[in-house]
């Protein structure tokens, strides 16, 4: 099992701390949330990659057009 150190906003943690019975309960909940998020990311990896590629392609084309002075699209319509 991998171990990572993470940084959380103190004031945010202070706000949620009363919801948990003790510090161990809070740590356990954080661990579960991170694990669930990573599972969702791993399960949707192909979908996420496709979305990132589409966005990257759109941005690359828009910047190329702007750089060449031949802007073909209104920036507001890039992602529609």
mmCIF file of C-alpha atoms in Angstrom:
data_model
loop_
_atom_site.group_PDB
_atom_site.id
_atom_site.type_symbol
_atom_site.label_atom_id
_atom_site.label_comp_id
_atom_site.label_asym_id
_atom_site.label_seq_id
_atom_site.Cartn_x
_atom_site.Cartn_y
_atom_site.Cartn_z
ATOM 1 C CA UNK A 1 0.000 0.000 0.000
ATOM 2 C CA UNK A 2 1.287 3.482 -0.885
ATOM 3 C CA UNK A 3 1.502 6.309 1.608
ATOM 4 C CA UNK A 4 1.071 9.964 0.610
ATOM 5 C CA UNK A 5 1.092 13.123 2.674
ATOM 6 C CA UNK A 6 -1.636 15.588 1.797
ATOM 7 C CA UNK A 7 -2.285 19.145 2.884
ATOM 8 C CA UNK A 8 -5.755 20.325 3.855
ATOM 9 C CA UNK A 9 -7.028 23.761 4.745
ATOM 10 C CA UNK A 10 -7.003 24.029 8.561
ATOM 11 C CA UNK A 11 -10.171 26.091 8.782
ATOM 12 C CA UNK A 12 -12.053 23.645 6.566
ATOM 13 C CA UNK A 13 -10.924 20.669 8.655
ATOM 14 C CA UNK A 14 -11.920 22.545 11.823
ATOM 15 C CA UNK A 15 -15.412 23.037 10.406
ATOM 16 C CA UNK A 16 -15.959 19.334 9.703
ATOM 17 C CA UNK A 17 -14.119 17.894 12.707
ATOM 18 C CA UNK A 18 -17.206 18.068 15.019
ATOM 19 C CA UNK A 19 -19.072 15.717 12.667
ATOM 20 C CA UNK A 20 -16.676 12.884 13.546
ATOM 21 C CA UNK A 21 -16.419 11.012 16.833
ATOM 22 C CA UNK A 22 -12.639 11.342 16.974
ATOM 23 C CA UNK A 23 -9.542 12.075 14.907
ATOM 24 C CA UNK A 24 -9.260 8.432 13.803
ATOM 25 C CA UNK A 25 -12.808 8.553 12.384
ATOM 26 C CA UNK A 26 -11.928 11.679 10.400
ATOM 27 C CA UNK A 27 -8.741 10.060 9.045
ATOM 28 C CA UNK A 28 -10.665 6.924 8.075
ATOM 29 C CA UNK A 29 -13.309 8.990 6.248
ATOM 30 C CA UNK A 30 -10.643 10.968 4.362
ATOM 31 C CA UNK A 31 -8.958 7.701 3.337
ATOM 32 C CA UNK A 32 -12.271 6.310 2.054
ATOM 33 C CA UNK A 33 -13.013 9.480 0.076
ATOM 34 C CA UNK A 34 -9.609 9.509 -1.595
ATOM 35 C CA UNK A 35 -9.869 5.797 -2.413
ATOM 36 C CA UNK A 36 -13.343 6.250 -3.928
ATOM 37 C CA UNK A 37 -12.181 9.227 -5.997
ATOM 38 C CA UNK A 38 -9.222 7.251 -7.317
ATOM 39 C CA UNK A 39 -11.449 4.281 -8.175
ATOM 40 C CA UNK A 40 -13.814 6.567 -10.119
ATOM 41 C CA UNK A 41 -10.874 8.110 -11.929
ATOM 42 C CA UNK A 42 -9.400 4.706 -12.775
ATOM 43 C CA UNK A 43 -12.768 3.399 -13.991
ATOM 44 C CA UNK A 44 -13.359 6.470 -16.138
ATOM 45 C CA UNK A 45 -9.775 6.795 -17.361
ATOM 46 C CA UNK A 46 -10.615 6.270 -21.022
ATOM 47 C CA UNK A 47 -13.502 8.752 -20.877
ATOM 48 C CA UNK A 48 -11.386 11.344 -19.061
ATOM 49 C CA UNK A 49 -8.525 10.876 -21.517
ATOM 50 C CA UNK A 50 -10.859 11.374 -24.476
ATOM 51 C CA UNK A 51 -12.287 14.543 -22.930
ATOM 52 C CA UNK A 52 -8.806 15.899 -22.213
ATOM 53 C CA UNK A 53 -7.701 15.177 -25.774
ATOM 54 C CA UNK A 54 -10.749 16.970 -27.180
ATOM 55 C CA UNK A 55 -10.070 20.017 -25.010
ATOM 56 C CA UNK A 56 -6.358 19.954 -25.821
ATOM 57 C CA UNK A 57 -7.093 19.754 -29.561
ATOM 58 C CA UNK A 58 -9.595 22.619 -29.385
ATOM 59 C CA UNK A 59 -7.208 24.829 -27.428
ATOM 60 C CA UNK A 60 -4.258 24.002 -29.662
ATOM 61 C CA UNK A 61 -6.261 24.864 -32.775
ATOM 62 C CA UNK A 62 -7.550 28.092 -31.247
ATOM 63 C CA UNK A 63 -4.084 29.228 -30.161
ATOM 64 C CA UNK A 64 -2.617 28.318 -33.552
ATOM 65 C CA UNK A 65 -5.326 30.339 -35.284
ATOM 66 C CA UNK A 66 -4.805 33.300 -32.963
ATOM 67 C CA UNK A 67 -1.021 33.141 -33.406
ATOM 68 C CA UNK A 68 -1.329 33.105 -37.190
ATOM 69 C CA UNK A 69 -3.826 35.973 -37.116
ATOM 70 C CA UNK A 70 -6.439 33.793 -38.773
ATOM 71 C CA UNK A 71 -8.923 33.259 -35.997
ATOM 72 C CA UNK A 72 -11.668 31.162 -37.540
ATOM 73 C CA UNK A 73 -13.868 30.657 -34.513
ATOM 74 C CA UNK A 74 -15.420 32.796 -31.880
ATOM 75 C CA UNK A 75 -13.724 31.759 -28.609
ATOM 76 C CA UNK A 76 -17.135 31.329 -26.991
ATOM 77 C CA UNK A 77 -17.979 28.486 -29.363
ATOM 78 C CA UNK A 78 -14.785 26.451 -28.951
ATOM 79 C CA UNK A 79 -16.391 23.852 -26.697
ATOM 80 C CA UNK A 80 -19.875 23.644 -28.160
#
